[in-house]
PDB file of C-alpha atoms in Angstrom:
ATOM      1  CA  ALA C 129       0.158  -0.067  -0.074  1.00 68.00           C
ATOM      2  CA  ASN C 130       3.113   2.201   0.103  1.00 81.00           C
ATOM      3  CA  THR C 131       2.160   3.602   3.357  1.00 81.00           C
ATOM      4  CA  GLU C 132       5.610   3.286   5.019  1.00 84.00           C
ATOM      5  CA  LEU C 133       6.813   6.481   6.735  1.00 80.00           C
ATOM      6  CA  TRP C 134       9.664   7.064   4.251  1.00 83.00           C
ATOM      7  CA  ASN C 135       7.093   7.056   1.168  1.00 87.00           C
ATOM      8  CA  TYR C 136       5.856  10.608   2.338  1.00 85.00           C
ATOM      9  CA  GLY C 137       9.243  12.403   1.655  1.00 88.00           C
ATOM     10  CA  ASN C 138      11.932  13.575   4.082  1.00 88.00           C
ATOM     11  CA  GLU C 139      10.016  16.641   5.186  1.00 86.00           C
ATOM     12  CA  THR C 140       6.916  14.742   6.115  1.00 85.00           C
ATOM     13  CA  GLN C 141       8.868  11.964   7.624  1.00 85.00           C
ATOM     14  CA  SER C 142      10.818  14.356   9.865  1.00 85.00           C
ATOM     15  CA  ILE C 143       7.665  16.148  11.081  1.00 83.00           C
ATOM     16  CA  ILE C 144       6.166  12.760  12.010  1.00 82.00           C
ATOM     17  CA  VAL C 145       9.337  11.558  13.684  1.00 81.00           C
ATOM     18  CA  GLU C 146       9.686  14.799  15.750  1.00 78.00           C
ATOM     19  CA  SER C 147       5.937  15.253  16.521  1.00 79.00           C
ATOM     20  CA  ALA C 148       5.126  11.582  17.334  1.00 87.00           C
ATOM     21  CA  LEU C 149       7.735   9.132  17.544  1.00 88.00           C
ATOM     22  CA  ASN C 150      10.359  11.078  19.587  1.00 91.00           C
ATOM     23  CA  LEU C 151       7.449  12.218  21.836  1.00 94.00           C
ATOM     24  CA  ARG C 152       6.445   8.558  22.429  1.00 93.00           C
ATOM     25  CA  TYR C 153       9.900   7.328  23.166  1.00 93.00           C
ATOM     26  CA  ARG C 154      10.459  10.187  25.611  1.00 95.00           C
ATOM     27  CA  LEU C 155       7.046   9.382  27.243  1.00 96.00           C
ATOM     28  CA  ILE C 156       7.842   5.560  27.701  1.00 95.00           C
ATOM     29  CA  PRO C 157       8.207   5.718  31.438  1.00 97.00           C
ATOM     30  CA  TYR C 158       4.968   7.676  31.871  1.00 98.00           C
ATOM     31  CA  ILE C 159       3.302   5.473  29.370  1.00 97.00           C
ATOM     32  CA  TYR C 160       4.509   2.210  30.765  1.00 97.00           C
ATOM     33  CA  THR C 161       3.676   3.174  34.375  1.00 97.00           C
ATOM     34  CA  GLY C 162       0.136   4.023  33.301  1.00 97.00           C
ATOM     35  CA  PHE C 163      -0.478   0.810  31.395  1.00 96.00           C
ATOM     36  CA  ARG C 164       0.852  -1.063  34.520  1.00 96.00           C
ATOM     37  CA  ARG C 165      -2.223   0.655  36.295  1.00 96.00           C
ATOM     38  CA  VAL C 166      -4.466  -0.495  33.449  1.00 96.00           C
ATOM     39  CA  GLU C 167      -3.112  -4.330  33.901  1.00 93.00           C
ATOM     40  CA  GLN C 168      -3.378  -4.078  37.591  1.00 93.00           C
ATOM     41  CA  ASP C 169      -6.207  -1.569  38.422  1.00 94.00           C
ATOM     42  CA  GLY C 170      -8.445  -1.366  35.414  1.00 94.00           C
ATOM     43  CA  TYR C 171      -7.299   2.094  34.835  1.00 95.00           C
ATOM     44  CA  THR C 172      -7.959   4.034  31.679  1.00 96.00           C
ATOM     45  CA  MET C 173      -5.049   5.875  29.893  1.00 97.00           C
ATOM     46  CA  CYS C 174      -7.149   7.774  27.338  1.00 97.00           C
ATOM     47  CA  ARG C 175     -10.057   9.390  29.033  1.00 97.00           C
ATOM     48  CA  GLY C 176     -12.724  11.861  27.952  1.00 96.00           C
ATOM     49  CA  LEU C 177     -12.775  15.047  30.054  1.00 97.00           C
ATOM     50  CA  ALA C 178     -15.837  13.863  31.914  1.00 95.00           C
ATOM     51  CA  PHE C 179     -13.865  11.269  33.762  1.00 95.00           C
ATOM     52  CA  ASP C 180     -11.569  13.681  35.461  1.00 96.00           C
ATOM     53  CA  PHE C 181     -13.840  16.841  35.461  1.00 96.00           C
ATOM     54  CA  GLY C 182     -17.344  15.462  35.751  1.00 93.00           C
ATOM     55  CA  PHE C 183     -18.243  18.441  37.950  1.00 93.00           C
ATOM     56  CA  ASP C 184     -17.688  20.834  35.003  1.00 94.00           C
ATOM     57  CA  SER C 185     -20.633  21.103  32.606  1.00 94.00           C
ATOM     58  CA  ASN C 186     -18.498  22.545  29.984  1.00 96.00           C
ATOM     59  CA  ALA C 187     -15.883  19.643  30.213  1.00 96.00           C
ATOM     60  CA  ARG C 188     -18.788  16.972  29.907  1.00 95.00           C
ATOM     61  CA  SER C 189     -19.808  18.483  26.588  1.00 94.00           C
ATOM     62  CA  ILE C 190     -16.562  18.193  24.883  1.00 96.00           C
ATOM     63  CA  SER C 191     -15.907  15.015  22.624  1.00 94.00           C
ATOM     64  CA  ASP C 192     -12.587  15.872  20.830  1.00 96.00           C
ATOM     65  CA  GLN C 193     -10.371  16.521  23.639  1.00 97.00           C
ATOM     66  CA  PHE C 194      -8.845  13.824  26.232  1.00 98.00           C
ATOM     67  CA  MET C 195      -6.757  13.077  29.096  1.00 98.00           C
ATOM     68  CA  PHE C 196      -3.681  11.167  28.456  1.00 98.00           C
ATOM     69  CA  GLY C 197      -2.716   9.455  31.783  1.00 97.00           C
ATOM     70  CA  THR C 198      -3.012  11.708  34.788  1.00 96.00           C
ATOM     71  CA  ALA C 199      -1.032  14.616  33.679  1.00 98.00           C
ATOM     72  CA  PHE C 200      -1.538  15.359  29.960  1.00 98.00           C
ATOM     73  CA  MET C 201      -4.496  17.023  28.250  1.00 98.00           C
ATOM     74  CA  VAL C 202      -4.617  16.465  24.490  1.00 98.00           C
ATOM     75  CA  ALA C 203      -6.516  18.689  21.972  1.00 97.00           C
ATOM     76  CA  PRO C 204      -5.921  17.233  18.540  1.00 94.00           C
ATOM     77  CA  ILE C 205      -5.735  19.334  15.463  1.00 92.00           C
ATOM     78  CA  HIS C 206      -8.253  17.998  12.934  1.00 88.00           C
ATOM     79  CA  THR C 207      -8.720  21.108  10.614  1.00 88.00           C
ATOM     80  CA  LEU C 208      -6.848  21.962   7.363  1.00 88.00           C
ATOM     81  CA  ASP C 209      -6.082  25.370   8.706  1.00 91.00           C
ATOM     82  CA  SER C 210      -4.270  24.112  11.897  1.00 92.00           C
ATOM     83  CA  SER C 211      -6.534  26.075  14.204  1.00 95.00           C
ATOM     84  CA  ARG C 212      -9.233  24.996  16.816  1.00 96.00           C
ATOM     85  CA  SER C 213     -10.931  26.009  19.751  1.00 97.00           C
ATOM     86  CA  TYR C 214     -10.200  24.283  23.230  1.00 97.00           C
ATOM     87  CA  TYR C 215     -11.217  24.259  26.689  1.00 98.00           C
ATOM     88  CA  LEU C 216      -9.069  23.924  29.908  1.00 98.00           C
ATOM     89  CA  PRO C 217     -11.312  22.940  32.938  1.00 97.00           C
ATOM     90  CA  ASN C 218     -10.800  24.624  36.487  1.00 95.00           C
ATOM     91  CA  LEU C 219      -8.258  22.920  38.618  1.00 95.00           C
ATOM     92  CA  ASP C 220      -9.019  22.743  42.446  1.00 91.00           C
ATOM     93  CA  HIS C 221      -5.139  23.279  42.855  1.00 94.00           C
ATOM     94  CA  GLY C 222      -2.417  23.613  40.490  1.00 97.00           C
ATOM     95  CA  VAL C 223      -2.241  25.080  36.884  1.00 98.00           C
ATOM     96  CA  TRP C 224      -2.119  24.050  33.267  1.00 98.00           C
ATOM     97  CA  ARG C 225       1.055  24.536  31.393  1.00 98.00           C
ATOM     98  CA  ASP C 226       1.647  24.366  27.623  1.00 98.00           C
ATOM     99  CA  PHE C 227       4.082  21.332  27.108  1.00 98.00           C
ATOM    100  CA  TYR C 228       5.825  23.046  24.265  1.00 97.00           C
ATOM    101  CA  ASP C 229       6.717  26.386  25.894  1.00 96.00           C
ATOM    102  CA  GLY C 230       6.015  26.122  29.475  1.00 97.00           C
ATOM    103  CA  THR C 231       3.833  29.043  29.888  1.00 97.00           C
ATOM    104  CA  VAL C 232       0.783  28.971  32.503  1.00 98.00           C
ATOM    105  CA  VAL C 233      -2.565  28.540  30.379  1.00 98.00           C
ATOM    106  CA  PRO C 234      -5.574  29.815  32.492  1.00 97.00           C
ATOM    107  CA  ALA C 235      -8.692  27.633  32.578  1.00 97.00           C
ATOM    108  CA  GLY C 236     -11.450  28.615  30.291  1.00 97.00           C
ATOM    109  CA  TYR C 237     -11.973  28.628  26.471  1.00 97.00           C
ATOM    110  CA  HIS C 238      -9.238  29.479  24.035  1.00 98.00           C
ATOM    111  CA  HIS C 239      -8.467  29.452  20.312  1.00 97.00           C
ATOM    112  CA  ALA C 240      -5.294  28.438  18.776  1.00 96.00           C
ATOM    113  CA  THR C 241      -4.517  29.391  15.008  1.00 95.00           C
ATOM    114  CA  ASN C 242      -1.584  28.149  12.893  1.00 93.00           C
ATOM    115  CA  VAL C 243      -0.334  25.253  15.124  1.00 93.00           C
ATOM    116  CA  ALA C 244       2.879  24.092  13.737  1.00 91.00           C
ATOM    117  CA  SER C 245       2.632  20.828  11.884  1.00 87.00           C
ATOM    118  CA  ASN C 246       5.098  19.192  14.188  1.00 87.00           C
ATOM    119  CA  LYS C 247       3.208  19.809  17.424  1.00 91.00           C
ATOM    120  CA  THR C 248      -0.507  19.321  18.723  1.00 92.00           C
ATOM    121  CA  LEU C 249      -2.156  21.150  21.579  1.00 97.00           C
ATOM    122  CA  LEU C 250      -0.733  19.400  24.593  1.00 98.00           C
ATOM    123  CA  PHE C 251      -1.176  20.735  28.090  1.00 98.00           C
ATOM    124  CA  VAL C 252       0.149  19.519  31.447  1.00 98.00           C
ATOM    125  CA  ARG C 253      -1.269  19.940  34.939  1.00 98.00           C
ATOM    126  CA  SER C 254       0.715  20.505  37.834  1.00 98.00           C
ATOM    127  CA  SER C 255       2.367  16.918  38.313  1.00 98.00           C
ATOM    128  CA  ILE C 256       5.543  15.014  37.907  1.00 98.00           C
ATOM    129  CA  VAL C 257       6.461  13.520  34.668  1.00 98.00           C
ATOM    130  CA  VAL C 258       9.382  11.146  34.147  1.00 98.00           C
ATOM    131  CA  LEU C 259      10.940  11.058  30.792  1.00 97.00           C
ATOM    132  CA  ALA C 260      13.330   8.761  29.122  1.00 95.00           C
ATOM    133  CA  PRO C 261      16.411  10.041  26.822  1.00 94.00           C
ATOM    134  CA  ILE C 262      15.758  10.306  23.219  1.00 89.00           C
ATOM    135  CA  SER C 263      16.222   6.786  21.979  1.00 87.00           C
ATOM    136  CA  SER C 264      15.772   4.637  18.753  1.00 79.00           C
ATOM    137  CA  HIS C 265      13.951   1.861  20.523  1.00 81.00           C
ATOM    138  CA  VAL C 266      12.514   0.956  24.037  1.00 81.00           C
ATOM    139  CA  HIS C 267      15.584  -1.499  24.685  1.00 83.00           C
ATOM    140  CA  ASP C 268      18.107   1.203  23.645  1.00 85.00           C
ATOM    141  CA  PRO C 269      20.721   0.836  26.488  1.00 84.00           C
ATOM    142  CA  VAL C 270      20.896   4.732  26.802  1.00 82.00           C
ATOM    143  CA  THR C 271      17.484   4.505  28.446  1.00 84.00           C
ATOM    144  CA  LEU C 272      19.174   2.793  31.476  1.00 85.00           C
ATOM    145  CA  LEU C 273      21.569   5.560  31.882  1.00 91.00           C
ATOM    146  CA  SER C 274      19.468   8.598  32.835  1.00 96.00           C
ATOM    147  CA  SER C 275      15.954   9.951  33.098  1.00 97.00           C
ATOM    148  CA  GLU C 276      14.582  13.581  33.125  1.00 98.00           C
ATOM    149  CA  VAL C 277      12.224  14.311  35.989  1.00 98.00           C
ATOM    150  CA  ARG C 278      10.040  17.329  35.014  1.00 98.00           C
ATOM    151  CA  ILE C 279       8.238  18.951  38.017  1.00 98.00           C
ATOM    152  CA  TYR C 280       5.298  21.018  37.015  1.00 98.00           C
ATOM    153  CA  THR C 281       4.892  23.088  39.998  1.00 96.00           C
ATOM    154  CA  GLY C 282       1.694  24.324  41.504  1.00 96.00           C
ATOM    155  CA  LYS C 283       0.603  21.971  44.121  1.00 97.00           C
ATOM    156  CA  ASP C 284       1.882  18.766  45.864  1.00 98.00           C
ATOM    157  CA  SER C 285       2.121  15.833  43.480  1.00 98.00           C
ATOM    158  CA  SER C 286       3.636  12.463  43.294  1.00 98.00           C
ATOM    159  CA  PHE C 287       4.519   9.826  40.556  1.00 98.00           C
ATOM    160  CA  SER C 288       5.478   6.203  41.204  1.00 98.00           C
ATOM    161  CA  LEU C 289       7.686   5.011  38.330  1.00 98.00           C
ATOM    162  CA  PHE C 290       7.141   1.385  37.508  1.00 98.00           C
ATOM    163  CA  GLU C 291       9.670  -0.636  35.771  1.00 97.00           C
ATOM    164  CA  ASP C 292      10.432  -4.334  34.877  1.00 96.00           C
ATOM    165  CA  ASP C 293      12.535  -5.832  32.093  1.00 94.00           C
ATOM    166  CA  GLY C 294       9.775  -5.109  29.337  1.00 93.00           C
ATOM    167  CA  ILE C 295       9.929  -8.589  28.014  1.00 93.00           C
ATOM    168  CA  ASP C 296       8.428 -11.047  30.535  1.00 95.00           C
ATOM    169  CA  PRO C 297       4.605 -10.979  30.515  1.00 92.00           C
ATOM    170  CA  SER C 298       3.992 -13.016  33.568  1.00 93.00           C
ATOM    171  CA  PRO C 299       1.872 -11.319  36.039  1.00 89.00           C
ATOM    172  CA  SER C 300       4.274 -12.484  38.806  1.00 94.00           C
ATOM    173  CA  ARG C 301       7.419 -11.001  36.914  1.00 96.00           C
ATOM    174  CA  PRO C 302       9.811  -8.945  39.183  1.00 97.00           C
ATOM    175  CA  PHE C 303       9.433  -5.301  39.071  1.00 97.00           C
ATOM    176  CA  THR C 304      10.328  -2.135  40.982  1.00 98.00           C
ATOM    177  CA  ASN C 305       8.611   1.164  41.801  1.00 98.00           C
ATOM    178  CA  ILE C 306      10.341   4.433  42.598  1.00 98.00           C
ATOM    179  CA  THR C 307       8.155   7.167  44.069  1.00 98.00           C
ATOM    180  CA  PHE C 308       8.800  10.708  43.307  1.00 98.00           C
ATOM    181  CA  SER C 309       6.927  13.234  45.680  1.00 98.00           C
ATOM    182  CA  TRP C 310       6.976  17.033  45.454  1.00 98.00           C
ATOM    183  CA  SER C 311       5.971  19.360  48.129  1.00 97.00           C
ATOM    184  CA  GLU C 312       4.776  22.765  46.930  1.00 96.00           C
ATOM    185  CA  ASN C 313       5.198  24.527  50.289  1.00 95.00           C
ATOM    186  CA  SER C 314       8.768  23.439  51.075  1.00 95.00           C
ATOM    187  CA  SER C 315       9.858  22.951  47.546  1.00 96.00           C
ATOM    188  CA  ILE C 316      11.352  19.510  48.427  1.00 97.00           C
ATOM    189  CA  LEU C 317      11.510  16.785  46.157  1.00 97.00           C
ATOM    190  CA  ARG C 318      11.787  13.254  47.565  1.00 98.00           C
ATOM    191  CA  ILE C 319      12.807  10.265  45.594  1.00 98.00           C
ATOM    192  CA  GLY C 320      11.861   7.007  47.580  1.00 98.00           C
ATOM    193  CA  LYS C 321      13.923   4.016  48.076  1.00 98.00           C
ATOM    194  CA  ARG C 322      13.370   1.499  45.265  1.00 98.00           C
ATOM    195  CA  GLN C 323      10.642  -0.788  46.114  1.00 98.00           C
ATOM    196  CA  GLY C 324      10.075  -4.397  44.732  1.00 98.00           C
ATOM    197  CA  LYS C 325      12.331  -7.099  43.361  1.00 97.00           C
ATOM    198  CA  SER C 326      15.382  -6.667  41.058  1.00 97.00           C
ATOM    199  CA  TYR C 327      14.714  -7.682  37.318  1.00 96.00           C
ATOM    200  CA  PRO C 328      16.936  -8.733  34.511  1.00 95.00           C
ATOM    201  CA  GLY C 329      19.065  -5.636  33.289  1.00 93.00           C
ATOM    202  CA  MET C 330      17.846  -3.465  36.151  1.00 95.00           C
ATOM    203  CA  PRO C 331      20.471  -0.495  36.358  1.00 94.00           C
ATOM    204  CA  ASN C 332      21.972  -0.352  39.713  1.00 93.00           C
ATOM    205  CA  SER C 333      22.709   3.468  39.367  1.00 96.00           C
ATOM    206  CA  ARG C 334      21.404   6.084  37.151  1.00 96.00           C
ATOM    207  CA  LEU C 335      21.231   9.801  36.873  1.00 97.00           C
ATOM    208  CA  PHE C 336      18.009  11.824  37.485  1.00 98.00           C
ATOM    209  CA  HIS C 337      17.956  15.080  35.784  1.00 97.00           C
ATOM    210  CA  ILE C 338      15.554  17.332  37.763  1.00 98.00           C
ATOM    211  CA  VAL C 339      13.752  20.038  35.995  1.00 98.00           C
ATOM    212  CA  LEU C 340      11.561  22.821  37.475  1.00 97.00           C
ATOM    213  CA  VAL C 341       9.412  23.461  34.484  1.00 97.00           C
ATOM    214  CA  ARG C 342       8.821  27.077  33.501  1.00 96.00           C
ATOM    215  CA  GLU C 343       8.541  29.273  30.425  1.00 96.00           C
ATOM    216  CA  LYS C 344      11.086  28.060  27.904  1.00 95.00           C
ATOM    217  CA  HIS C 345      12.800  25.717  30.391  1.00 97.00           C
ATOM    218  CA  GLY C 346      12.066  21.897  30.608  1.00 97.00           C
ATOM    219  CA  VAL C 347       9.710  22.253  27.513  1.00 97.00           C
ATOM    220  CA  GLY C 348       8.957  20.332  24.473  1.00 96.00           C
ATOM    221  CA  VAL C 349      10.198  16.827  23.072  1.00 95.00           C
ATOM    222  CA  GLY C 350      13.784  17.586  23.402  1.00 94.00           C
ATOM    223  CA  GLU C 351      16.136  16.777  26.237  1.00 95.00           C
ATOM    224  CA  THR C 352      16.766  19.692  28.835  1.00 97.00           C
ATOM    225  CA  GLY C 353      20.331  20.734  28.334  1.00 95.00           C
ATOM    226  CA  ASP C 354      20.510  22.570  31.727  1.00 96.00           C
ATOM    227  CA  PRO C 355      18.579  20.747  34.182  1.00 96.00           C
ATOM    228  CA  ASP C 356      18.189  22.555  37.700  1.00 96.00           C
ATOM    229  CA  VAL C 357      19.677  19.501  39.470  1.00 96.00           C
ATOM    230  CA  THR C 358      21.334  16.149  38.571  1.00 97.00           C
ATOM    231  CA  VAL C 359      21.660  13.445  40.958  1.00 97.00           C
ATOM    232  CA  GLN C 360      22.943   9.964  41.160  1.00 97.00           C
ATOM    233  CA  TYR C 361      20.207   7.490  42.176  1.00 98.00           C
ATOM    234  CA  THR C 362      21.448   3.900  43.620  1.00 97.00           C
ATOM    235  CA  GLY C 363      18.080   3.018  44.986  1.00 97.00           C
ATOM    236  CA  GLU C 364      18.214   4.838  48.392  1.00 98.00           C
ATOM    237  CA  GLU C 365      16.074   7.587  49.245  1.00 98.00           C
ATOM    238  CA  LEU C 366      17.030  11.003  48.289  1.00 98.00           C
ATOM    239  CA  THR C 367      15.663  14.408  49.508  1.00 97.00           C
ATOM    240  CA  LEU C 368      16.299  17.498  47.430  1.00 97.00           C
ATOM    241  CA  GLU C 369      15.630  20.937  48.779  1.00 95.00           C
ATOM    242  CA  LEU C 370      14.955  23.190  45.652  1.00 94.00           C
ATOM    243  CA  GLY C 371      13.657  26.317  47.193  1.00 84.00           C
ATOM    244  CA  GLN C 372      16.649  28.240  46.683  1.00 77.00           C
ATOM    245  CA  ARG C 373      16.720  27.108  42.994  1.00 74.00           C
ATOM    246  CA  LEU C 374      13.072  28.383  42.478  1.00 71.00           C
ATOM    247  CA  GLN C 375      13.932  31.677  44.137  1.00 69.00           C
ATOM    248  CA  GLN C 376      16.646  32.174  41.677  1.00 66.00           C
ATOM    249  CA  VAL C 377      14.697  31.413  38.570  1.00 63.00           C
ATOM    250  CA  LYS C 378      11.728  33.608  39.822  1.00 62.00           C
ATOM    251  CA  ARG C 379      14.079  36.749  39.815  1.00 54.00           C
TER     252      ARG C 379
END
């Protein structure tokens, strides 16, 4: 059928790689953890807005936006002129940020025009998102060396990273969980002790690049070249006080 990616020309291929494939591989820790919840708890990764914002009558009437996991709201572009209206529900705590530029976007109705072809409308609520390095496949050895931990400030939040060997499908397979917890009042990030059983290929040590997301920092698909803090994690609990760093970047 000649539908392979390379049959659409180099420009189109580059757009697809940047907008979809690289984003997917960066989000693998987030996606994999989410689908562990699907397996274990019957969770739903892709949800209409009414699942999360049933109290909001405006959100209940929207059928072309969806939540992807706990953190991301997606408003797909489906018009030829690359424009659309979208709605961000009110949050009891925290804020929405544009994934691609880090700006805070207020709740309510908005209209976007001329959205770049290598992007979609993607928003992140106050949360923690763990990203893998840019890689060519899920078992690329580079993914074991480091992770980027983006903190979308605005409220207390946590994320429990699920990991296994990515091969064994058995329900009794060994796996681990690492919990990241952010305290908004104290600006402290706690990285918990690794829980669970070691699995084949589990890294004994890795780098966590901690990024406090803000405008034009810790944004988009690319790796953040200047993380706010980098720590070596060996499976033991770490406590990082980031208040001074937050004060510096607010000046």
